[in-house]
CSV table of C-alpha atoms in Angstrom, one decimal:
chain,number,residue,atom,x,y,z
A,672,UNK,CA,42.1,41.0,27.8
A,673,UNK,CA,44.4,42.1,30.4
A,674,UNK,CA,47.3,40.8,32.7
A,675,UNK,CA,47.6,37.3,33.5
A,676,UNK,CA,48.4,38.0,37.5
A,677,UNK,CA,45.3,39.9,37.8
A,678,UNK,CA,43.3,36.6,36.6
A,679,UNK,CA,40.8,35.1,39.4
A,680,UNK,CA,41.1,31.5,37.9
A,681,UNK,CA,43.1,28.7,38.8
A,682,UNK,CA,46.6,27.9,36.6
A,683,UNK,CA,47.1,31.5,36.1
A,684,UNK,CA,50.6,30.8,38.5
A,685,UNK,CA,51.3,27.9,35.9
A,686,UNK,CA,51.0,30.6,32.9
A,687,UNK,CA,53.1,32.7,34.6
A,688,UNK,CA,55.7,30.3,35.2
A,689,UNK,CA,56.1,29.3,31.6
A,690,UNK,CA,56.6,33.2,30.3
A,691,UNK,CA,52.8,34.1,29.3
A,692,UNK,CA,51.8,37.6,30.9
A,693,UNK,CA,49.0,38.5,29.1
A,694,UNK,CA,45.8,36.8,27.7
A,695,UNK,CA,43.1,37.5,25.2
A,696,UNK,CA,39.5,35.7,25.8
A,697,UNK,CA,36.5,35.8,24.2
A,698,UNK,CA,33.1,33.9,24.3
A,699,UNK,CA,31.8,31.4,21.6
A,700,UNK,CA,28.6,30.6,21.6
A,701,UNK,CA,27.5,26.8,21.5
A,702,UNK,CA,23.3,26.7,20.8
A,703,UNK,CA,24.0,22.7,22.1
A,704,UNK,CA,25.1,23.8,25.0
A,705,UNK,CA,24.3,27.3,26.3
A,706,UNK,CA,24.7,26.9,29.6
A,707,UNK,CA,28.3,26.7,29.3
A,708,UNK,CA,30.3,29.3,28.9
A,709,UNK,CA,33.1,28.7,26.5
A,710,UNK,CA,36.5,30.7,25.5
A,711,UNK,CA,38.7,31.2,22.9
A,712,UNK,CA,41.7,32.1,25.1
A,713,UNK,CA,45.2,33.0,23.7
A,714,UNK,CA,48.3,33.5,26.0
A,715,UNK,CA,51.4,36.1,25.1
A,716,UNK,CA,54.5,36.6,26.3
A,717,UNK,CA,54.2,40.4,25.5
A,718,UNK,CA,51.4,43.1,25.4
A,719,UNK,CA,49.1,42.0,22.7
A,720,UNK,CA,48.0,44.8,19.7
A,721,UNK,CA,44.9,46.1,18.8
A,722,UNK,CA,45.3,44.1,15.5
A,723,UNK,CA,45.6,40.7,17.1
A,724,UNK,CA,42.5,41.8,19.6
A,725,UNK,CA,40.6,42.4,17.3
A,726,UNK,CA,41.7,39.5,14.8
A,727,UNK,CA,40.7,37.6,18.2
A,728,UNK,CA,37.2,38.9,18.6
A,729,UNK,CA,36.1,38.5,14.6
A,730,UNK,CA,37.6,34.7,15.2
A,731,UNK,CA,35.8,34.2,18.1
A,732,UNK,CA,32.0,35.7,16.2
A,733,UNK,CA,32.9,32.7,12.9
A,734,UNK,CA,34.1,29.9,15.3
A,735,UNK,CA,30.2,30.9,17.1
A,736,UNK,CA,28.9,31.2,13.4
A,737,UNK,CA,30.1,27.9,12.4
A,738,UNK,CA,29.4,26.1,15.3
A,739,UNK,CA,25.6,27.6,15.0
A,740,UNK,CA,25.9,26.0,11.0
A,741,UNK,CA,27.2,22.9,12.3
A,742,UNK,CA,24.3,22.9,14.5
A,743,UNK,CA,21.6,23.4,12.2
A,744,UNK,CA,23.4,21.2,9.8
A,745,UNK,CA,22.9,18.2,12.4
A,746,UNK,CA,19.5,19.2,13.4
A,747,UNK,CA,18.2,19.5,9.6
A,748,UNK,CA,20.1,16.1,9.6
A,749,UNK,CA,18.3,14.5,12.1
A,750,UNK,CA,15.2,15.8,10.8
A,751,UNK,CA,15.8,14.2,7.1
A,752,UNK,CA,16.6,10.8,9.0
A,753,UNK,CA,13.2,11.3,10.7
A,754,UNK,CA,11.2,11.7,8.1
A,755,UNK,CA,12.8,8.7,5.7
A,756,UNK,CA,11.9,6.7,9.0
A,757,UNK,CA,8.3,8.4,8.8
A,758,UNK,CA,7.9,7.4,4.8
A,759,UNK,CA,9.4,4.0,5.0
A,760,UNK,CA,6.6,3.3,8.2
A,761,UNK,CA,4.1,4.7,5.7
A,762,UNK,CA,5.1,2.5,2.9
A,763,UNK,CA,5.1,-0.2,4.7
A,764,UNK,CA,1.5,0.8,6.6
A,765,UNK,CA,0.2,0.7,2.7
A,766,UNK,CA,1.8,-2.4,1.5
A,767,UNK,CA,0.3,-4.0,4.4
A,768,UNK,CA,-2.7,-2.8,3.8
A,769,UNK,CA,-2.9,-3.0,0.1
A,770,UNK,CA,-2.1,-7.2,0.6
A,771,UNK,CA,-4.7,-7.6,3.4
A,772,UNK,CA,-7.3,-6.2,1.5
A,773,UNK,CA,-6.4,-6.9,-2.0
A,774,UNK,CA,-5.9,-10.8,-1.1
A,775,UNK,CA,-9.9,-11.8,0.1
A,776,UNK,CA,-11.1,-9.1,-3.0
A,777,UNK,CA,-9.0,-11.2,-5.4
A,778,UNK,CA,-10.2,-14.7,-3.7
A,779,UNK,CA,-13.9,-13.8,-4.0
A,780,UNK,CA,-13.6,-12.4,-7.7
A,781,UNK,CA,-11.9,-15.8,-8.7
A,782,UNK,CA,-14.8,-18.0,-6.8
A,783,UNK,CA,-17.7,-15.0,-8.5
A,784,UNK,CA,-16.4,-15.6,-11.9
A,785,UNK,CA,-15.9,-19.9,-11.1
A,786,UNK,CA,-19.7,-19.6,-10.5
A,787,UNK,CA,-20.5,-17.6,-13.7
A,788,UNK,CA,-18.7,-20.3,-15.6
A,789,UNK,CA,-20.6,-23.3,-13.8
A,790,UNK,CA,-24.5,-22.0,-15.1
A,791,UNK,CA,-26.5,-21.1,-17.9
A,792,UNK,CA,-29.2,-19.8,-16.1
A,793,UNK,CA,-29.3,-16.3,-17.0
A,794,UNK,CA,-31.0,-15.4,-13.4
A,795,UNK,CA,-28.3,-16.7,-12.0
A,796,UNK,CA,-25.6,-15.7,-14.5
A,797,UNK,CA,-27.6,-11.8,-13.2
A,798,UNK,CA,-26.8,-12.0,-9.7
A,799,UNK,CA,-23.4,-13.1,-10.2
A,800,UNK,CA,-22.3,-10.3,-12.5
A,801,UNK,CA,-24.0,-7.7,-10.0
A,802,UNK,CA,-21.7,-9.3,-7.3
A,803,UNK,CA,-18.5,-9.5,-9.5
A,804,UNK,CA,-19.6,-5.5,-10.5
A,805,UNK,CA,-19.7,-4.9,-7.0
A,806,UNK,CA,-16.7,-6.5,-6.4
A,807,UNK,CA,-14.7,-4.5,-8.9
A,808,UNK,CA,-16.5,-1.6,-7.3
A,809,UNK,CA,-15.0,-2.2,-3.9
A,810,UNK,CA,-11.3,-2.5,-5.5
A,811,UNK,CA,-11.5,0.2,-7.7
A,812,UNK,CA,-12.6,2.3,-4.6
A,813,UNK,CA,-9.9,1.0,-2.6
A,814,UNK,CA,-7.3,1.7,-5.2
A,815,UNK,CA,-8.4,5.1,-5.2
A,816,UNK,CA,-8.2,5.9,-2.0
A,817,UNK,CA,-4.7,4.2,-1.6
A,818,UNK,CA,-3.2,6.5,-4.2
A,819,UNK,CA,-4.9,9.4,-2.5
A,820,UNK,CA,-3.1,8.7,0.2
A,821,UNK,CA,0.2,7.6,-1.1
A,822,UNK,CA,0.1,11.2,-2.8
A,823,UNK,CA,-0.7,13.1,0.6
A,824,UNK,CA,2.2,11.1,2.0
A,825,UNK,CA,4.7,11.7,-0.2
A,826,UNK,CA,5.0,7.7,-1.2
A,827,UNK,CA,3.0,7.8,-4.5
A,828,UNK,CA,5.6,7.1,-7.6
A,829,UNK,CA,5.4,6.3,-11.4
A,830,UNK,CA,7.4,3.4,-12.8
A,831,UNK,CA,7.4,3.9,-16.4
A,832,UNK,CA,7.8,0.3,-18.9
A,833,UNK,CA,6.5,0.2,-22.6
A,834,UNK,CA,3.8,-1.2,-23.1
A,835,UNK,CA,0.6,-1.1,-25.8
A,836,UNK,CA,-0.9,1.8,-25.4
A,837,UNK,CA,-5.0,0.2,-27.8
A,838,UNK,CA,-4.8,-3.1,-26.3
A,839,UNK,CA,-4.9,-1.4,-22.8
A,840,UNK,CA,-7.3,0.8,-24.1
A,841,UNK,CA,-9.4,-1.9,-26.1
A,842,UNK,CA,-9.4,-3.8,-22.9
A,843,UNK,CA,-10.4,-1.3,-20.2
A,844,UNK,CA,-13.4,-0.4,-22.6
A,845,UNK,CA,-14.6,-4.2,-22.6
A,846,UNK,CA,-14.6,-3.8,-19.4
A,847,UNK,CA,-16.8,-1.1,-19.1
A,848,UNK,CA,-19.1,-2.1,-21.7
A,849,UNK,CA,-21.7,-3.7,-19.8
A,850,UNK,CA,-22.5,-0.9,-17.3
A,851,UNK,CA,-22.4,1.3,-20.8
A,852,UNK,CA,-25.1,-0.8,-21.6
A,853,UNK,CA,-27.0,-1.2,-18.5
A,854,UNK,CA,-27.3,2.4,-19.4
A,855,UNK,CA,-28.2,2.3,-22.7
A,856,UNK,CA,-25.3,4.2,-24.0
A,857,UNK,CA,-22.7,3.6,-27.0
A,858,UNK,CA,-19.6,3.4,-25.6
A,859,UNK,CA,-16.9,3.1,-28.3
A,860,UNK,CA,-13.3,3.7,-29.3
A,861,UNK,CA,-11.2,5.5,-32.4
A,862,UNK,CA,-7.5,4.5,-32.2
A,863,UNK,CA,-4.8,5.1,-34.5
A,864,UNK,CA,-2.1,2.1,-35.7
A,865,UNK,CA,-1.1,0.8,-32.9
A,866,UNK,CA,1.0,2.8,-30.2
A,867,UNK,CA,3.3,2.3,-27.7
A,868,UNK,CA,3.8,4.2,-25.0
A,869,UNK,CA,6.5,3.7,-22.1
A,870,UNK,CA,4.8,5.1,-18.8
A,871,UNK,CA,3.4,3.1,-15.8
A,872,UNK,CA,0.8,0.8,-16.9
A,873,UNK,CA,-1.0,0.5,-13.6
A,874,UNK,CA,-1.4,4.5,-13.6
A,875,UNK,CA,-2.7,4.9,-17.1
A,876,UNK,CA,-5.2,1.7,-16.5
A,877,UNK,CA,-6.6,4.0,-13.8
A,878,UNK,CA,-6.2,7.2,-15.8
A,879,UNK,CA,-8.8,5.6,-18.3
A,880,UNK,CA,-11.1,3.8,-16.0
A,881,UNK,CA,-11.5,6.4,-13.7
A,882,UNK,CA,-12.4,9.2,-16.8
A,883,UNK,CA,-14.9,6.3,-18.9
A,884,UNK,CA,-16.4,5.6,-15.7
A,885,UNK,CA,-16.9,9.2,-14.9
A,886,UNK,CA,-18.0,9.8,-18.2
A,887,UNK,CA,-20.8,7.3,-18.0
A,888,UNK,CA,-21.4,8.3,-14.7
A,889,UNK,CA,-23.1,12.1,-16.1
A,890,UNK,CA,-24.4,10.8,-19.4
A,891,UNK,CA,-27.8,9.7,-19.3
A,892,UNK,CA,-28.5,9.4,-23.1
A,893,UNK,CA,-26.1,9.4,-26.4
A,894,UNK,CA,-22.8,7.9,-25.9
A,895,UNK,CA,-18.8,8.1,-25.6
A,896,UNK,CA,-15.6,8.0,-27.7
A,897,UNK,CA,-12.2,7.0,-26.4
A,898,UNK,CA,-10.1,7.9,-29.2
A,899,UNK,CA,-5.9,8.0,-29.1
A,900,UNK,CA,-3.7,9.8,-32.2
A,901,UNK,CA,-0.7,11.1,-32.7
A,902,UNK,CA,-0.3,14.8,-33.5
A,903,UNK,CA,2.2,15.9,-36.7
A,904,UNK,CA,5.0,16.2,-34.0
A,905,UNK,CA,4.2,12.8,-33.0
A,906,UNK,CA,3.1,13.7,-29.3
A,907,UNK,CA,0.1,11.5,-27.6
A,908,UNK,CA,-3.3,12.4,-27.9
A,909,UNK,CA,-5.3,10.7,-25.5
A,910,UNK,CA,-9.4,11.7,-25.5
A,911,UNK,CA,-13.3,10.8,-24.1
A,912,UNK,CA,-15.6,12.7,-25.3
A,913,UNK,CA,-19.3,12.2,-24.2
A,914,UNK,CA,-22.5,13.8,-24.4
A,915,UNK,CA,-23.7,14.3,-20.9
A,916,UNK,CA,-24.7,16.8,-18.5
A,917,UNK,CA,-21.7,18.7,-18.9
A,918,UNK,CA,-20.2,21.3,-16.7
A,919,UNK,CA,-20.1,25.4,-16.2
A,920,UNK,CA,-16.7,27.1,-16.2
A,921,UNK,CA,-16.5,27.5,-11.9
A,922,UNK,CA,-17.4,23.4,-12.1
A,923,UNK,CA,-14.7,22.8,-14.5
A,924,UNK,CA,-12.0,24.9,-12.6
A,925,UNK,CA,-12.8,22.8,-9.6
A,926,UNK,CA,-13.3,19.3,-11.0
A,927,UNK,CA,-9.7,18.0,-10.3
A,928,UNK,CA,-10.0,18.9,-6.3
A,929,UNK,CA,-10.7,15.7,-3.9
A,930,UNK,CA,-13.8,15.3,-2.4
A,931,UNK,CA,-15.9,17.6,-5.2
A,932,UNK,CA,-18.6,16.0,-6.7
A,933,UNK,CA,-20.9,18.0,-9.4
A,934,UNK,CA,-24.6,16.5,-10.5
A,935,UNK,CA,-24.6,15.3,-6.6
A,936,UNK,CA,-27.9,14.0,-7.2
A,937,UNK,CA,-27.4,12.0,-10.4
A,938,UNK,CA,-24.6,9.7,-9.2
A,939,UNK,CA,-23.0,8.4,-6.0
A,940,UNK,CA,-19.3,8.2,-5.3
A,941,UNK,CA,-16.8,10.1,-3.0
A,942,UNK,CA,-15.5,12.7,-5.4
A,943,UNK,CA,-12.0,10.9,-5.5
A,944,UNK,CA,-11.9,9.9,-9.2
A,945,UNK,CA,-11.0,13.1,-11.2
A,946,UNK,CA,-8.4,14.1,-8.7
A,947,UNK,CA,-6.1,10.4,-8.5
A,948,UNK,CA,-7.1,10.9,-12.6
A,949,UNK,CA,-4.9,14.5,-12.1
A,950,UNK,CA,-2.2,12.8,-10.0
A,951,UNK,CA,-1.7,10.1,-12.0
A,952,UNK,CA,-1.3,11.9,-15.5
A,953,UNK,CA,1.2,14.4,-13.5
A,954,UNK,CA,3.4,11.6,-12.5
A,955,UNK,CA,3.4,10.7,-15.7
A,956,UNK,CA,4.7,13.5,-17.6
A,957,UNK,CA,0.7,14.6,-19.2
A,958,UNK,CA,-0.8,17.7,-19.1
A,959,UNK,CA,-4.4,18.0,-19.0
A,960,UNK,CA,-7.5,20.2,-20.7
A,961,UNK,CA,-11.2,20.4,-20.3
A,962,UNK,CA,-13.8,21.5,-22.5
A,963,UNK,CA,-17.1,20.8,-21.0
A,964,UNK,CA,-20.6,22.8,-22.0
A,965,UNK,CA,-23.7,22.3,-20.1
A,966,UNK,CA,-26.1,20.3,-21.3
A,967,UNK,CA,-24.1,19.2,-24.3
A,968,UNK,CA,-21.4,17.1,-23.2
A,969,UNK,CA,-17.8,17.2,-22.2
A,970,UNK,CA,-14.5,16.1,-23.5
A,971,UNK,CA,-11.2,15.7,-21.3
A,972,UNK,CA,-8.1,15.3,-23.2
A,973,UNK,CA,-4.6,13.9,-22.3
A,974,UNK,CA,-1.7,15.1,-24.2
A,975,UNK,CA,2.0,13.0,-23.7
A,976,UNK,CA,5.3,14.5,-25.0
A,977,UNK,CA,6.8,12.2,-28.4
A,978,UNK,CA,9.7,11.0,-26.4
A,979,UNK,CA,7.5,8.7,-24.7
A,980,UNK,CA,5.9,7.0,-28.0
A,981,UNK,CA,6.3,4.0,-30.2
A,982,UNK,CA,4.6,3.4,-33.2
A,983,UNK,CA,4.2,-0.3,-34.8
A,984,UNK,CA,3.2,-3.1,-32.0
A,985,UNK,CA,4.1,-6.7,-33.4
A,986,UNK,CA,2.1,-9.3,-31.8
A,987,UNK,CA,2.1,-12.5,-32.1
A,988,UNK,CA,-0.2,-15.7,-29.9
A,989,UNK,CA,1.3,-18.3,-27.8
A,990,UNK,CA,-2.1,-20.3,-27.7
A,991,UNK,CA,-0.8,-23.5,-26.5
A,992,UNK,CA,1.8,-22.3,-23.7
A,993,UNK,CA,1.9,-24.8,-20.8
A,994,UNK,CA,1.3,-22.2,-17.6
A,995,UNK,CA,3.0,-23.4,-13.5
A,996,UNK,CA,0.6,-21.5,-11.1
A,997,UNK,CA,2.1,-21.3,-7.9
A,998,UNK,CA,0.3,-19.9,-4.3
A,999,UNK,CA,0.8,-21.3,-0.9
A,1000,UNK,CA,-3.3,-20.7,-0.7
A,1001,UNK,CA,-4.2,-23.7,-2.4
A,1002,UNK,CA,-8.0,-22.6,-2.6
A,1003,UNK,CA,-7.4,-19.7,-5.0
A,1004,UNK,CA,-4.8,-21.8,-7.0
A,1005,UNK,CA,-7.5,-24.3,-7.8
A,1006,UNK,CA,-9.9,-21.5,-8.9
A,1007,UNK,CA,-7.5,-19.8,-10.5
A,1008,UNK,CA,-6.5,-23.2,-12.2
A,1009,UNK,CA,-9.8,-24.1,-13.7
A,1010,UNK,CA,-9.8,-20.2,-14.7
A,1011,UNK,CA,-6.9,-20.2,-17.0
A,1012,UNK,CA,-7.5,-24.2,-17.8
A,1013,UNK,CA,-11.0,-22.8,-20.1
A,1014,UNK,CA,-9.0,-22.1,-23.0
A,1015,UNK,CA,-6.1,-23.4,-25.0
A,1016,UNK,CA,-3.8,-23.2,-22.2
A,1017,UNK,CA,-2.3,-26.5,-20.2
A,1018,UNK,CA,-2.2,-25.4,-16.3
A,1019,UNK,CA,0.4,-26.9,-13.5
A,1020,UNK,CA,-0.3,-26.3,-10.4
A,1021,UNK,CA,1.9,-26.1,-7.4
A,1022,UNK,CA,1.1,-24.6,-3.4
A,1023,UNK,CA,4.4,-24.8,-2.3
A,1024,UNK,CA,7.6,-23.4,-3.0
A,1025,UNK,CA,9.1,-26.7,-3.5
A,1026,UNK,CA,6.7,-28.2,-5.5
A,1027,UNK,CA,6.5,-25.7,-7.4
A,1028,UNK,CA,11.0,-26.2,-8.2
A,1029,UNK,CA,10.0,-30.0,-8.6
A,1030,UNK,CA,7.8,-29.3,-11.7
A,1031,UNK,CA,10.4,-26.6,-13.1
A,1032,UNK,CA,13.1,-29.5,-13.3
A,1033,UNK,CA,10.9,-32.0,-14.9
A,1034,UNK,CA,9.0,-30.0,-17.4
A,1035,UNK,CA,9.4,-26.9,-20.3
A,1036,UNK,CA,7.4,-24.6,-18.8
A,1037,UNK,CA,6.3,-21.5,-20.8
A,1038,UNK,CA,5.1,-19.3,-18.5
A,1039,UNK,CA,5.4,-18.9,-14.2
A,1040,UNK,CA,2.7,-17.5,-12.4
A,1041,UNK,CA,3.8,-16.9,-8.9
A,1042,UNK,CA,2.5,-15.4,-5.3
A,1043,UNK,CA,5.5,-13.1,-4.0
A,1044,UNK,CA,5.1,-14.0,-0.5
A,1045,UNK,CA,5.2,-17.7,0.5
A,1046,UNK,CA,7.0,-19.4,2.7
A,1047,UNK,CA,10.5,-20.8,2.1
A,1048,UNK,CA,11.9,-18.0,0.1
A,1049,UNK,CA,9.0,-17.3,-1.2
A,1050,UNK,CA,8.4,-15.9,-5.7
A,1051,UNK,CA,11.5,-14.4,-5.4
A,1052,UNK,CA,13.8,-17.8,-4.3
A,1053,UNK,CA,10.9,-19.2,-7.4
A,1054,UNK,CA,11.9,-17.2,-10.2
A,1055,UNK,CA,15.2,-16.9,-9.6
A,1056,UNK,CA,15.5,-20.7,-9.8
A,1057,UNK,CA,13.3,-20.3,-13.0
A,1058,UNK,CA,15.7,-17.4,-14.6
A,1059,UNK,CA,18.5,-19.9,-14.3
A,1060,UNK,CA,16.9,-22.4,-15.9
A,1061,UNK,CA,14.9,-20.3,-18.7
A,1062,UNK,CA,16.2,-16.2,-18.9
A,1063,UNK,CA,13.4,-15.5,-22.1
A,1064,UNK,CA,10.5,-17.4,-20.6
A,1065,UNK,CA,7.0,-15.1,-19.4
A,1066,UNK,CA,7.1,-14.6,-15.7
A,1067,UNK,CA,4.0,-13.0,-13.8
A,1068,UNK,CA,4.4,-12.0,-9.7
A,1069,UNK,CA,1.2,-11.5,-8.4
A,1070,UNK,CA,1.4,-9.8,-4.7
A,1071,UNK,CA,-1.6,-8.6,-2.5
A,1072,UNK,CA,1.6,-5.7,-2.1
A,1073,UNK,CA,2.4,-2.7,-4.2
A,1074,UNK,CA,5.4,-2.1,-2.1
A,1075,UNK,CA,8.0,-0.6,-4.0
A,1076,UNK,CA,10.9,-2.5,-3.2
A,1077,UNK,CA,9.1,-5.6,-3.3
A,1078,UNK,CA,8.1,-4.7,-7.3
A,1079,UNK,CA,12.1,-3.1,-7.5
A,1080,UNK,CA,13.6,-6.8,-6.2
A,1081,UNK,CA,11.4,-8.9,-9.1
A,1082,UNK,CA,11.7,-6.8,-11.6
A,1083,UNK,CA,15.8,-6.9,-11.1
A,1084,UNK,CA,15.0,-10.8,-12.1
A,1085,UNK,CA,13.9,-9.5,-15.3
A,1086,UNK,CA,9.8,-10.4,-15.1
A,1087,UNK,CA,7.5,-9.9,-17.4
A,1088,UNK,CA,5.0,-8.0,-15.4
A,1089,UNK,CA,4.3,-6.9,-12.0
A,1090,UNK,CA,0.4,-7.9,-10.7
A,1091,UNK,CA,-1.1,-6.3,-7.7
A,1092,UNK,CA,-4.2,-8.2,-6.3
A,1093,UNK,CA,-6.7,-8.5,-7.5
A,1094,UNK,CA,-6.0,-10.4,-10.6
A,1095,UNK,CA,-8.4,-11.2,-13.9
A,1096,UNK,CA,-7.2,-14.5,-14.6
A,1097,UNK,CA,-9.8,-14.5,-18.0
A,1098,UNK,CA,-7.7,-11.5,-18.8
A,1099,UNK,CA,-4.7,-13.0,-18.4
A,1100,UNK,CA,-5.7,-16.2,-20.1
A,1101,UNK,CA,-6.8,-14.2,-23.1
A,1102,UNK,CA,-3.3,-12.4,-23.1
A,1103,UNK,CA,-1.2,-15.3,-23.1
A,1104,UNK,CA,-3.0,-16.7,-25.7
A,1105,UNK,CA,-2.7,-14.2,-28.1
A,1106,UNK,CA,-0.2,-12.1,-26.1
A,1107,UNK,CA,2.7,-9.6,-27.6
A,1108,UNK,CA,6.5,-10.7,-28.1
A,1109,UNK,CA,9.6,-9.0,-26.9
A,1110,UNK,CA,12.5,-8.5,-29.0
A,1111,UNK,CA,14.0,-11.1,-26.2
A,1112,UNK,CA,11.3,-14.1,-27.4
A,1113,UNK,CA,9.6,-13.7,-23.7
A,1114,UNK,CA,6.2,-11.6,-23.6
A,1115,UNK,CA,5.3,-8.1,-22.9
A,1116,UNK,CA,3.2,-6.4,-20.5
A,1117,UNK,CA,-0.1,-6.7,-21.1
A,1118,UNK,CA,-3.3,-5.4,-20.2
């Protein structure tokens, strides 16, 4: 600080002509900008003390500090905005791929099982349920790959609904039945009264087939219990027990890790099943144990706090419901038709959005069955025609596309469930027709 005369800058003569003699400067430091050199600058019409100097200087070092915050603040900013931009192109890299891959899977299941229905030859009736294996095979592999990678990105996420817990479970162990027996193994289940358990339904489905199938996978002889209980506190306990090769302690500790396969040479895969089994009982609030002994079998058991259990399931059928089908690829509709149309059911079928409105105005229907994506508004412009006219009725979205807004916007127009391709129309034929109520009159997620 000094006198103003003595300054080498231009306005000093101005200063000096409105009464300001002396001047205090000092630098502040801008990390935007440091190539310029900025000044807090303060003029006085009298000699400046030590006090206001050095008030001067400790202002000058917080206006620096809090322009460096500022700074930061904007750059840590800009870095959140990037990386929402990053996940939202990753989402929307998986729902793409999810639909185009899903959608021909789902097509070529509905046309496999079409054949199985149309012979009685059992050579025939072989070679189709080796391709509709395979098929099922190629989806399952897919889906576990896609959560793999939706956890690495930071996109995977659990959507909890209630739902009944021993139908699920009765139902993926059908399922898994025959290669049980192309094994020669007894694959059974012990369940409690029926439980229901609010979690996401799509995660737990995986959760089970993904620890059966790896069950069967190691156990050549003997067989394999699925068993669910409550404990006294009334907390989920979720079990398979087998009796097959089993596992050492070091194999144990490293079972959950992707890419690890034990027993390489008894059984193919790419070592991706136990660890999507650990994400997906993490998102959903279970904790996991292990107790394995070679050459005596192992057991894997999921344990779910109480808060997330219902006892007491009332179900009721709804044999004769008349069903709309509606998808703009009128190929799969017809499959998918004659599908649902082998039991009690009476199928509609619509491949336009506006067909599809025609029938809705003309008849009671008791169920929708809908493609999200069509043209002309598309499921969504469907069922919220449909929720006008009927708010209790049993809606099913099917989409090639797990996208998480696309599920969030449907499920705002209160649907029954959510289906990502590829669909079992015999399942959902079977659960329509002896289906589970809502306190609402409309139909419950089912298996």
């Amino acid at each position: 600080y000094g006198l103003v005369r003595e300054l080498q800058q231009e306005g000093a003569f101005s200063l000096l002509s409105l009464g300001i003699t002396h001047a205090i400067a000092f630098p502040v430091y801008n990390p935007s900008t440091p190539q310029r050199k900025m000044l807090l600058w303060v003029g006085y019409e009298f000699e400046p003390t030590i006090t206001e100097v050095t008030s001067l200087a400790r202002l000058s070092e917080k206006a620096s500090e809090k322009m460096s915050a500022e700074e930061r603040i904007k750059e840590l900013n800009n870095e959140v905005l990037e990386t929402k931009e990053r996940s939202a192109q990753r989402e929307k890299l998986f729902s793409h791929l999810a639909h185009d891959i899903r959608t021909p899977i789902n097509n070529i299941r509905s046309l496999i099982e079409l054949l199985l229905m149309s012979t009685e030859d059992e050579e025939e009736q072989t070679i189709y349920k080796s391709a509709q294996s395979n098929c099922d095979g190629l989806a399952e592999l897919f889906q576990d790959m896609l959560y793999y990678l939706q956890e690495q990105s930071s996109c995977l996420r659990a959507e909890p609904k209630r739902f009944d817990l021993n139908k699920l479970i009765e139902d993926t162990v059908a399922g898994l039945q025959l290669k049980a027996k192309s094994n020669n193994l007894n694959l059974y289940t012990r369940l409690e009264a029926d439980i229901e358990l609010t979690a996401d339904k799509g995660h737990i489905r995986r959760i089970l087939t993904n620890l059966i199938s790896n069950s069967l996978k190691y156990t050549k002889h003997g067989e394999c219990c699925v068993s669910a209980s409550l404990s006294l506190q009334g907390d989920l306990y979720l079990s398979v027990k087998d009796t097959g090769l089993g596992m050492t302690r070091e194999q144990v500790d490293s079972v959950f890790q992707p890419f690890v396969r034990h027993h390489r040479t008894q059984a193919d895969g790419l070592g991706l099943g136990m660890a999507v089994f650990h994400m997906l009982v993490t998102k959903n609030n279970g904790t996991i144990t292990v107790d394995s002994e070679v050459g005596k079998g192992t057991e894997v058991r999921i344990v779910i706090p109480s808060k997330y259990i219902r006892k007491d399931v009332k179900r009721i059928g709804h044999k004769h419901a008349k069903v709309l089908l509606v998808d703009d690829d009128k190929d799969l509709v017809d499959s998918c038709a004659k599908i649902l149309s082998q039991g009690t059911l009476q199928v509609l079928t619509a491949s336009t959005v506006e067909e599809a409105l025609a029938i809705i105005e003309k008849e009671e229907i008791d169920v929708l069955m809908t493609d999200s994506n069509m043209p002309n508004g598309g499921g969504e412009r469907l069922v919220r025609v449909f929720r006008k006219k009927d708010a209790k009725a049993t809606v099913f979205v099917i989409s090639g596309s797990d996208d998480p807004t696309i599920r969030a916007i449907f499920q705002t127009l209160n649907i029954t469930r959510f289906i990502t391709k590829p669909a079992d129309f015999s399942d959902l034929r079977s659960w329509i027709e002896s289906g589970q109520e809502r306190e609402d009159g409309s139909f419950e997620e089912a298996a």
